[in-house]
Coordinates of C-alpha atoms and ligand atoms in Angstrom, one line a residue:
X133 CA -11.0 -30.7 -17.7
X134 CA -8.9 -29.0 -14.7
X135 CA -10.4 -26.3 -13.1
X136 CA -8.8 -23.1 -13.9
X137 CA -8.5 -21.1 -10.5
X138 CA -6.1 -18.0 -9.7
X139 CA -2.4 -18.8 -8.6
X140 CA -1.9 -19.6 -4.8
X141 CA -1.5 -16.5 -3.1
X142 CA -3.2 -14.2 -5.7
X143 CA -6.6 -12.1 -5.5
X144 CA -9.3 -11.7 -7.9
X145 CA -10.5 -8.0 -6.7
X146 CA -14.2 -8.1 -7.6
X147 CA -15.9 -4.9 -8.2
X148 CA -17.1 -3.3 -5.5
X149 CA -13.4 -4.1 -3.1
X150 CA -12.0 -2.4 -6.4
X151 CA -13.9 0.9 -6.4
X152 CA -12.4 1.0 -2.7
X153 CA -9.1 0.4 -3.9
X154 CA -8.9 2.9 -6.3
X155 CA -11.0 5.0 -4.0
X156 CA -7.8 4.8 -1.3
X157 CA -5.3 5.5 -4.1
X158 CA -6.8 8.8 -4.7
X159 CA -7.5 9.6 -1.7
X160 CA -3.5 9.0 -1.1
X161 CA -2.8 10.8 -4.4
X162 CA -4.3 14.2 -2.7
X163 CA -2.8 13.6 0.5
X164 CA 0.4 13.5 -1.1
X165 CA 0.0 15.8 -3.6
X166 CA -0.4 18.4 -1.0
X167 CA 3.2 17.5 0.2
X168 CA 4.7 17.7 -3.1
X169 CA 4.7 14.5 -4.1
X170 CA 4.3 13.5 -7.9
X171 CA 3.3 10.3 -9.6
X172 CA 5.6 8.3 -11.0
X173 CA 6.1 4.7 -12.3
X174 CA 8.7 2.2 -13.2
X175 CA 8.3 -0.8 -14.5
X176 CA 6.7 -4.7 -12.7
X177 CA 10.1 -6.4 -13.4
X178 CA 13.8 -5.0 -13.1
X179 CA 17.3 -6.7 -13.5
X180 CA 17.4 -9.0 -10.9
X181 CA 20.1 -7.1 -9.8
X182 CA 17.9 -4.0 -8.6
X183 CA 16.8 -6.2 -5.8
X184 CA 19.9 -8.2 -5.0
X185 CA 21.9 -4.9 -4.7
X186 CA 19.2 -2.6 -3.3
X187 CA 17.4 -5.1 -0.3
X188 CA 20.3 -6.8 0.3
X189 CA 21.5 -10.6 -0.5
X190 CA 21.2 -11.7 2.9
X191 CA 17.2 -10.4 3.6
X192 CA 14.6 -13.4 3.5
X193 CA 13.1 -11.4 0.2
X194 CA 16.1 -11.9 -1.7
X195 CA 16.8 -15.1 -0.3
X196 CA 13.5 -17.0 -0.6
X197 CA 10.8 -15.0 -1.8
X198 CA 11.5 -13.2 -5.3
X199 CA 10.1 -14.0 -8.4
X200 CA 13.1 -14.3 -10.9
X201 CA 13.2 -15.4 -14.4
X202 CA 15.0 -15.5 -17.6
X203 CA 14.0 -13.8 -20.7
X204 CA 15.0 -15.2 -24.0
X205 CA 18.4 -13.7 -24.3
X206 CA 19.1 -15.1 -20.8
X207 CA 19.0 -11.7 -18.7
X208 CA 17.6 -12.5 -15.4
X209 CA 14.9 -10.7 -14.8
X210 CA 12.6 -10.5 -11.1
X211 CA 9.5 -9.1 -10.5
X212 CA 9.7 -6.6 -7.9
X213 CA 9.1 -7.2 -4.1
X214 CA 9.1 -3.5 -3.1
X215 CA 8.7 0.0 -5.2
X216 CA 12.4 1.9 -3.6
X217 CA 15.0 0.0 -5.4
X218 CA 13.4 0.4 -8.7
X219 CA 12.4 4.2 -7.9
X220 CA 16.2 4.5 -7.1
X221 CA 17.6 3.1 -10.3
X222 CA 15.1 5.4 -12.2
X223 CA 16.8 8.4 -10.2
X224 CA 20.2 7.1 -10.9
X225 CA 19.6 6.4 -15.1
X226 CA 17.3 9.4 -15.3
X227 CA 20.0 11.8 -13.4
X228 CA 17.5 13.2 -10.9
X229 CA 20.0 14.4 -8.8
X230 CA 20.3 17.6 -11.5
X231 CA 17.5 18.3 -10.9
X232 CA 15.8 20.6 -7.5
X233 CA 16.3 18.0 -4.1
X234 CA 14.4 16.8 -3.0
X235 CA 12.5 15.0 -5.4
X236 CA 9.8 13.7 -3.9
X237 CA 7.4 10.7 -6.1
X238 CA 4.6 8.0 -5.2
X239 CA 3.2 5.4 -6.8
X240 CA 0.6 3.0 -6.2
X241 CA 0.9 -1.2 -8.1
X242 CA 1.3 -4.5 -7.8
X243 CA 4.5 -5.9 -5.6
X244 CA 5.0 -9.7 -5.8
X245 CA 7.0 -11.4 -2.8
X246 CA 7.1 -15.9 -3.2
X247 CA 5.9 -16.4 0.3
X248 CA 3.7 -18.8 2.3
X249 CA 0.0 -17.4 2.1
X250 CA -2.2 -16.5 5.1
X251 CA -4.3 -14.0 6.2
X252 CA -3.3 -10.5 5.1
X253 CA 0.4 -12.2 3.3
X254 CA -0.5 -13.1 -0.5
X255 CA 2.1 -13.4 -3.4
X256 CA 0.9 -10.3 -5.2
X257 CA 0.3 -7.6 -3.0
X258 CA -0.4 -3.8 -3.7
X259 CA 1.3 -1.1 -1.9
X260 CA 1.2 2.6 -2.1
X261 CA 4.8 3.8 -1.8
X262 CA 6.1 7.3 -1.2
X263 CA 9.8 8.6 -1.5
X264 CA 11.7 11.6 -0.5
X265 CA 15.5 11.4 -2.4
X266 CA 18.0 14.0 -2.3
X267 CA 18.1 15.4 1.7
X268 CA 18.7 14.2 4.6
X269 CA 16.5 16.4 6.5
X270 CA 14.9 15.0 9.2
X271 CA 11.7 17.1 8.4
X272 CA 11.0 14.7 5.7
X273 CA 11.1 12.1 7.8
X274 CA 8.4 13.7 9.8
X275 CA 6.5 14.1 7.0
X276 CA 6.2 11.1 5.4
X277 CA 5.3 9.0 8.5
X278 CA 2.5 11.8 9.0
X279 CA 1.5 11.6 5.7
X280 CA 1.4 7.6 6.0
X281 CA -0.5 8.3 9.3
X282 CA -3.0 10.0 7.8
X283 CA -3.6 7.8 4.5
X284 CA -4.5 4.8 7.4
X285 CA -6.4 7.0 9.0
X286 CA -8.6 7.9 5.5
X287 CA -8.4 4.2 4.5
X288 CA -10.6 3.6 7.5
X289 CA -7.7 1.2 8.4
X290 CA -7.0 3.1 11.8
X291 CA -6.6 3.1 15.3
X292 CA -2.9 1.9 13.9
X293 CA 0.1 2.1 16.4
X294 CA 3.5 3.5 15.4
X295 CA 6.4 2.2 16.5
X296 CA 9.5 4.2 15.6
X297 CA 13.5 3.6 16.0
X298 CA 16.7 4.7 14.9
X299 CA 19.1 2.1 13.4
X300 CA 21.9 4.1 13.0
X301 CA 24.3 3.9 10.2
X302 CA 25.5 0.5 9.0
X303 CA 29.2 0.3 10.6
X304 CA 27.1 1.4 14.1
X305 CA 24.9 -1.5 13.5
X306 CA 26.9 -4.0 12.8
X307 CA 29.1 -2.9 15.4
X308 CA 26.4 -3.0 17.8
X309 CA 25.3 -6.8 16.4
X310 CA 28.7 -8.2 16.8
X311 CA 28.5 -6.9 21.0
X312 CA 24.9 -8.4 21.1
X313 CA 26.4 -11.9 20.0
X314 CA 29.3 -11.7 22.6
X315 CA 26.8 -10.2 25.4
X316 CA 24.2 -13.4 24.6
X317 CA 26.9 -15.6 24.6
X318 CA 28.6 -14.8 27.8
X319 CA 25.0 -15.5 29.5
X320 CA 24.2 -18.7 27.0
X321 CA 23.2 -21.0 29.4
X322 CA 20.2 -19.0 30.7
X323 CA 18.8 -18.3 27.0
X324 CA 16.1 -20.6 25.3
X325 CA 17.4 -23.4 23.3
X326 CA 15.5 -21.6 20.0
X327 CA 17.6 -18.4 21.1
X328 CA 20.9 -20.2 21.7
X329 CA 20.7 -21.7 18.1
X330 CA 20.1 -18.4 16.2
X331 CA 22.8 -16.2 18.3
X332 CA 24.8 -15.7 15.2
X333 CA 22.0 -16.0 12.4
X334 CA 19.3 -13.4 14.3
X335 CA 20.4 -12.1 17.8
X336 CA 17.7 -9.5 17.7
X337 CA 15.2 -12.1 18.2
X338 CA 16.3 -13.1 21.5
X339 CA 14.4 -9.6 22.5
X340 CA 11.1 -10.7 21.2
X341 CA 11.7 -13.9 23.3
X342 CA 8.7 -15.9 25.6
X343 CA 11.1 -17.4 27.8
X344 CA 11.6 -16.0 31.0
X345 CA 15.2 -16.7 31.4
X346 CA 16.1 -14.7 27.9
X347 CA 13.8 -11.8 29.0
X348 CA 15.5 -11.6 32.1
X349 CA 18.9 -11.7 30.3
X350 CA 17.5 -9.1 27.8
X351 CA 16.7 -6.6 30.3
X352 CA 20.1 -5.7 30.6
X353 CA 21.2 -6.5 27.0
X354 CA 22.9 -3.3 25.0
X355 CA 20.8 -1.8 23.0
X356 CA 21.0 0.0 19.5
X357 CA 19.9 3.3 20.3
X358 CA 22.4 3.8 23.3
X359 CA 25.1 2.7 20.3
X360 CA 24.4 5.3 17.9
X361 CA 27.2 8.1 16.5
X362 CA 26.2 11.7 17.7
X363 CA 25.4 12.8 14.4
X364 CA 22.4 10.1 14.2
X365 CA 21.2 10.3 17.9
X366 CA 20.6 14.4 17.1
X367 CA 19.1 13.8 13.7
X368 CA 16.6 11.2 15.6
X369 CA 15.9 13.7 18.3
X370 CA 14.7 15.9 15.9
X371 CA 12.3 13.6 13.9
X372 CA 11.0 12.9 17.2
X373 CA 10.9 16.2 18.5
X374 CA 8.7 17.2 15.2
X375 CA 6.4 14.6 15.7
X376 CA 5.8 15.6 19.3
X377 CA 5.2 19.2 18.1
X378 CA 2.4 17.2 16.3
X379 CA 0.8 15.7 19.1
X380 CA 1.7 12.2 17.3
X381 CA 2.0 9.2 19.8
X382 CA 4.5 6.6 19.0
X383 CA 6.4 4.2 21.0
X384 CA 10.3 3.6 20.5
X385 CA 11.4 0.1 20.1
X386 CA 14.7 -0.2 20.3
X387 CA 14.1 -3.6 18.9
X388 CA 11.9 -2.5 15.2
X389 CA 13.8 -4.6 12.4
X390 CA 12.9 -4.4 9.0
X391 CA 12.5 -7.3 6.6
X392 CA 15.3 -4.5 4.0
X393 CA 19.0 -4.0 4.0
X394 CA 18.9 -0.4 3.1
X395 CA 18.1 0.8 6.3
X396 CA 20.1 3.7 8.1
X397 CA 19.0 6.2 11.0
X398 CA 14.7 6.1 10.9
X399 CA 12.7 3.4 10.9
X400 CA 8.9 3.0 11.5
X401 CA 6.4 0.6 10.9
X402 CA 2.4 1.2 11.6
X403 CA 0.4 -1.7 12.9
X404 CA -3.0 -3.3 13.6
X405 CA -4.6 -4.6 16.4
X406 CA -7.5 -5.9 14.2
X407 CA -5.3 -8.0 11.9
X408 CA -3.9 -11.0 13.0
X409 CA -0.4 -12.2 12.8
X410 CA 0.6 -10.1 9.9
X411 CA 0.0 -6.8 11.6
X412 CA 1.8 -4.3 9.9
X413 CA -0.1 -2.1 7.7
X414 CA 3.2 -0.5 6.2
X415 CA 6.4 0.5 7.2
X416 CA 9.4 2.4 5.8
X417 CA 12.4 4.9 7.0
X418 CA 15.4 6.2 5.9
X419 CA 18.6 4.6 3.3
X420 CA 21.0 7.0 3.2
X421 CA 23.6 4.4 1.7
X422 CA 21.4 3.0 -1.7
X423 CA 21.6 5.0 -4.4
X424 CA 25.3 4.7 -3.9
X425 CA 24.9 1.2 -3.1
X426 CA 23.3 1.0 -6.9
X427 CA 25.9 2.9 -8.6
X428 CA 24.7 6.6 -8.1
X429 CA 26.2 9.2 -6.3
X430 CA 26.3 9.5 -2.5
X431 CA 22.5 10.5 -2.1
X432 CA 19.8 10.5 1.3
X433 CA 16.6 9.3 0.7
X434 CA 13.6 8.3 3.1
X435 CA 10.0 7.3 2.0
X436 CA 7.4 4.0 3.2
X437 CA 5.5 2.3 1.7
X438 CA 1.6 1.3 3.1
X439 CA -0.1 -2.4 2.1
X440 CA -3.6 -1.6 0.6
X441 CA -5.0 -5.5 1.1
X442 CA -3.8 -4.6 4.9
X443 CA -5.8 -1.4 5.6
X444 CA -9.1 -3.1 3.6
X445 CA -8.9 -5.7 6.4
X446 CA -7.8 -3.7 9.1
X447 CA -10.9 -1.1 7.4
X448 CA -13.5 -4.3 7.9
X449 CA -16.5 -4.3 5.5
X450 CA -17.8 -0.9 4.0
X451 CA -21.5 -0.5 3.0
X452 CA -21.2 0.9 -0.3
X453 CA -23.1 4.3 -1.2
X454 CA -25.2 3.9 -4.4
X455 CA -24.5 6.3 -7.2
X456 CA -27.9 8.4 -8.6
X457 CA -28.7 6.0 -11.3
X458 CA -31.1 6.6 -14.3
X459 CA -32.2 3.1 -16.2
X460 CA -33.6 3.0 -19.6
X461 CA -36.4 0.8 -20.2
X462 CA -37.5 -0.4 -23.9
X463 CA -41.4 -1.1 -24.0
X464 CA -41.6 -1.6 -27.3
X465 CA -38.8 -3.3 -29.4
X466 CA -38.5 -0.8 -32.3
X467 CA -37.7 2.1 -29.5
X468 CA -34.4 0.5 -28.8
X469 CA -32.7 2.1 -30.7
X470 CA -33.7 5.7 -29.4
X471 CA -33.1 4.2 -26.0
X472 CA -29.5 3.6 -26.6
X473 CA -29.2 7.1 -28.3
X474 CA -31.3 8.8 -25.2
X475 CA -28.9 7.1 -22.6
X476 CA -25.9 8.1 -24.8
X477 CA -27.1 11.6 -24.1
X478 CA -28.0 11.2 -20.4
X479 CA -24.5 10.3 -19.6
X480 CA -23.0 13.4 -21.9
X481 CA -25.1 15.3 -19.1
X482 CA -22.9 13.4 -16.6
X483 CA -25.5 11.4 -15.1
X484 CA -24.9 7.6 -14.6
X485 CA -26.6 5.7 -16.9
X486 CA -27.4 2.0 -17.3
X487 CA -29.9 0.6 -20.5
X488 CA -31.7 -2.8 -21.2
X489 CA -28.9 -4.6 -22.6
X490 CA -30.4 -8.3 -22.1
X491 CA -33.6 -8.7 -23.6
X492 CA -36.4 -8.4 -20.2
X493 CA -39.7 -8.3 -20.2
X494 CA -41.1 -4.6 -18.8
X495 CA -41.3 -6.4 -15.6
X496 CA -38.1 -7.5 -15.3
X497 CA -36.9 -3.9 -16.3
X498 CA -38.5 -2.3 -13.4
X499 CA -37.1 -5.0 -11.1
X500 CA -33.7 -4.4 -12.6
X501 CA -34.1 -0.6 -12.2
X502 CA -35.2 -1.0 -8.7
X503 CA -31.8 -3.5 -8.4
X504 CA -29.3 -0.9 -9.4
X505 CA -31.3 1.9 -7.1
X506 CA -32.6 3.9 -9.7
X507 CA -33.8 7.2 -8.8
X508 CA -35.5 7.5 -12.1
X509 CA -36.3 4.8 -14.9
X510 CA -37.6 6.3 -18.5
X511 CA -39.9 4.0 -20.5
X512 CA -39.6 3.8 -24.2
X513 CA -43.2 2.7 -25.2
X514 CA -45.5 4.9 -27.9
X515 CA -45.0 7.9 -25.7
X516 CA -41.6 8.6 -23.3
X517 CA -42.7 8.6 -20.1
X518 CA -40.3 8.8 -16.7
X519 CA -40.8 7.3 -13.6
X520 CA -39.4 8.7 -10.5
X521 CA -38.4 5.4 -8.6
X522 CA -38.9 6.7 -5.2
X523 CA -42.7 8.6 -5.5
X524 CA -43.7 6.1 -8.1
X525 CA -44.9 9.1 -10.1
X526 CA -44.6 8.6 -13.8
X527 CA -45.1 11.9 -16.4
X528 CA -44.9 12.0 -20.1
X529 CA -41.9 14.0 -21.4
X530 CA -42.3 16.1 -24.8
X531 CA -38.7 15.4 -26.0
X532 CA -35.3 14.7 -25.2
X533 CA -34.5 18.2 -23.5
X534 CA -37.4 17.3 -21.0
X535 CA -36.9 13.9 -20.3
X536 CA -33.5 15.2 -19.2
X537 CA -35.6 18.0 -17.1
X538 CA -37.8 15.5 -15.1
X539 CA -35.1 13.0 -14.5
X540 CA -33.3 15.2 -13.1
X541 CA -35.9 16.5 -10.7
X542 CA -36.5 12.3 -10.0
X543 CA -32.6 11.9 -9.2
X544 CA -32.8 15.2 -6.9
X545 CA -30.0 17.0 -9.0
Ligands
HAM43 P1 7.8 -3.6 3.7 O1 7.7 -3.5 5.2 O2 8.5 -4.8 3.2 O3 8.5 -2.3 3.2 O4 6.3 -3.6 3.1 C1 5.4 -2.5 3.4 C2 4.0 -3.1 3.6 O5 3.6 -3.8 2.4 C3 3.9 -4.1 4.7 O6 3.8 -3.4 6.0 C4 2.6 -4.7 4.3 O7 1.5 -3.9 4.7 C5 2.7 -4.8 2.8 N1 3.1 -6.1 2.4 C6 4.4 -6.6 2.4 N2 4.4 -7.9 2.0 C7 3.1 -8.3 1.8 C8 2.5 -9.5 1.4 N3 3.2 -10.6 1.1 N4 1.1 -9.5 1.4 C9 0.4 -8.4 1.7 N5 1.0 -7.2 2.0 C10 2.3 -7.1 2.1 C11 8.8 -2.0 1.9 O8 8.3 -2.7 0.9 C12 9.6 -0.8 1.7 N6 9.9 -0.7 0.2 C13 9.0 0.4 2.2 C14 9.8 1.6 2.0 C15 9.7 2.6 1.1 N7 10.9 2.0 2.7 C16 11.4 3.1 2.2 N8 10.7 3.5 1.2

């Protein structure tokens, strides 16, 4: 028979990387909680629609990378690449707009994107993703990239560079493309070939560029940020001017592109030196324009969105802290029932409690106990005794209320 294995590009999270994992998403759940930010949840696959609307036909993740079936009455379905469209349609059906702006929500799931796996990229992902809908304040702004800031920094994920930009709104941008093109194609013949051939597909990447003849060209190309309307070049100044306030270091690159459509006026994206080519350990920024795009009214919104599997790498390997641990060792085969009942009672007292549940000799129980770290093991034979694991003192106990009493005094609690 063929080996069953997991789908390319998927993880099996074993349990100890899972106890981190859900130890980051609390952790993010206070952060953001402080800020106001509530839980909420929609569902793993929308109307294919959501995406095609709310990322944009044209991005790569529309394009190439979504997971999109049919369900038996032919809807096409997709599960979702990112967590903003689907938060948006839930604001636009549940008519969140009624209610006290702005509304602010995170979540933390799966995200599922069809593309090639390497180190740090897999097909099912997990992000935590934060939103802000309903203002257009550049405080929020502010906020959520300090808030992502410091959810690297308690994911252990950090140092983590920020690089910030302004895109503008869309007319400025795709004004600003179209005098890219004509500026890189008035100085054509001193590009790279690979630069000449994208000119109408990607100009941006001509500043990214190797090749000394583009970078010499680029040094004097027009960029976005000189382009933008007053309006967004003051609403930028602030965001930045906040951050400063905050002693936060960024650099501005005029050049940040993000793999979404939705886009308008801030954009950041945190990255990694200790990851490899994938280095961005999230990203996010502002769409003014998406919730009308999806068939809402004219609403702001900013938020970002941080990759977990990222900041674990980025984080490196964690010795994990063992719990206090009591084991319950059966001497004698008849006391195994009161064992079970004694542990059920150990753990109503809040301690964590782990039993013989496959059939060792005594021996083989201590090792066990010793295995998990056990601060205290109790012994089921003709008396109770309990053995604190680290003196190697053993005492009889009278009955149940004292075994509790000495194993608390062998756990140090
Ligand atoms: P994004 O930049 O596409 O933004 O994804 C955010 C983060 O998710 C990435 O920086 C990365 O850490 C992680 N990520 C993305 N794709 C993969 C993958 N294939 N494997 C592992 N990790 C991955 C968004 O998704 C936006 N929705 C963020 C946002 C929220 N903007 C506004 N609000």
């Amino acid at each position: 028979v063929k080996k069953l294995q997991a789908p390319r590009g998927t993880l099996d999270v074993l349990p100890q990387d899972a106890r981190r994992r859900l130890d980051i998403i609390a952790m993010a759940g206070v952060v953001l909680g402080r800020a106001g930010y509530e839980p909420i949840e929609t569902p793993v696959f929308e109307d294919t629609q959501v995406f095609a609307r709310g990322v944009g036909e044209s991005t790569d993740i529309v394009q190439k990378e979504m997971f999109t079936f049919e369900d038996k009455a032919g809807r096409s379905l997709t599960l979702r690449p990112e967590a903003t469209a689907g938060i948006c349609r839930a604001y636009i059906e549940h008519g969140m707009h009624k209610l006290p702006q702005p509304v602010k929500v995170w979540y933390a799931g799966p995200f599922f994107r069809h593309e090639a796996p390497q180190a740090g990229r897999f097909r099912q992902f997990t992000q935590i993703d934060a939103e802000a809908i309903g203002s257009d304040d550049p405080s929020l702004d502010a906020e959520l990239i300090l808030l992502h800031a410091e959810i690297i920094e308690h994911a252990g994920a950090g140092p983590a560079r920020l690089r910030l930009s302004s895109l503008g709104s869309r007319e400025t941008r795709a004004e600003y493309l179209e005098e890219l093109k004509q500026y890189l194609r008035a100085r054509e013949d001193e590009l790279s070939q690979e630069v000449r051939e994208r000119i109408d597909q990607n100009p941006l990447r001509a500043f990214d560029a190797d090749h000394s003849g583009t970078q010499a060209v680029m040094r004097d190309a027009p960029l976005l940020l000189d382009r933008l309307a007053a309006d967004d070049t003051a609403h930028f100044a602030e965001v930045r001017a906040l951050l400063d306030a905050e002693g936060v270091e960024y650099e501005i690159d005029p050049t940040l592109v993000r793999g979404l459509d939705y886009y308008t006026r801030t954009v950041w994206e945190f990255e990694s030196d200790r990851l490899g080519a994938q280095a961005a350990l999230g990203g996010g920024g502002r769409y003014d324009g998406l919730i009308e795009e999806l068939g809402g009214p004219p609403t702001p919104g900013v938020g970002f969105a941080a990759g977990i599997e990222r900041m674990l790498l980025a984080a490196g390997e964690q010795p994990s802290v063992p719990d206090a641990r009591v084991f319950v060792a059966v001497a004698k085969p008849n006391a195994a029932r009161h064992a079970f009942g004694l542990a059920r009672r150990l753990r109503s007292a809040g301690m964590r409690v782990e039993l013989e549940q496959a059939g060792r000799s005594l021996k083989g129980q201590l090792r066990q106990a010793d295995r998990i770290g056990a601060q205290a093991t109790v012994i089921f034979g003709d008396a109770i005794e309990v053995k604190d694991m680290q003196s190697g003192e053993q005492r009889e106990a009278a009955d149940a209320d004292h075994v509790l009493e000495l194993v608390r005094e062998a756990a140090g609690s």
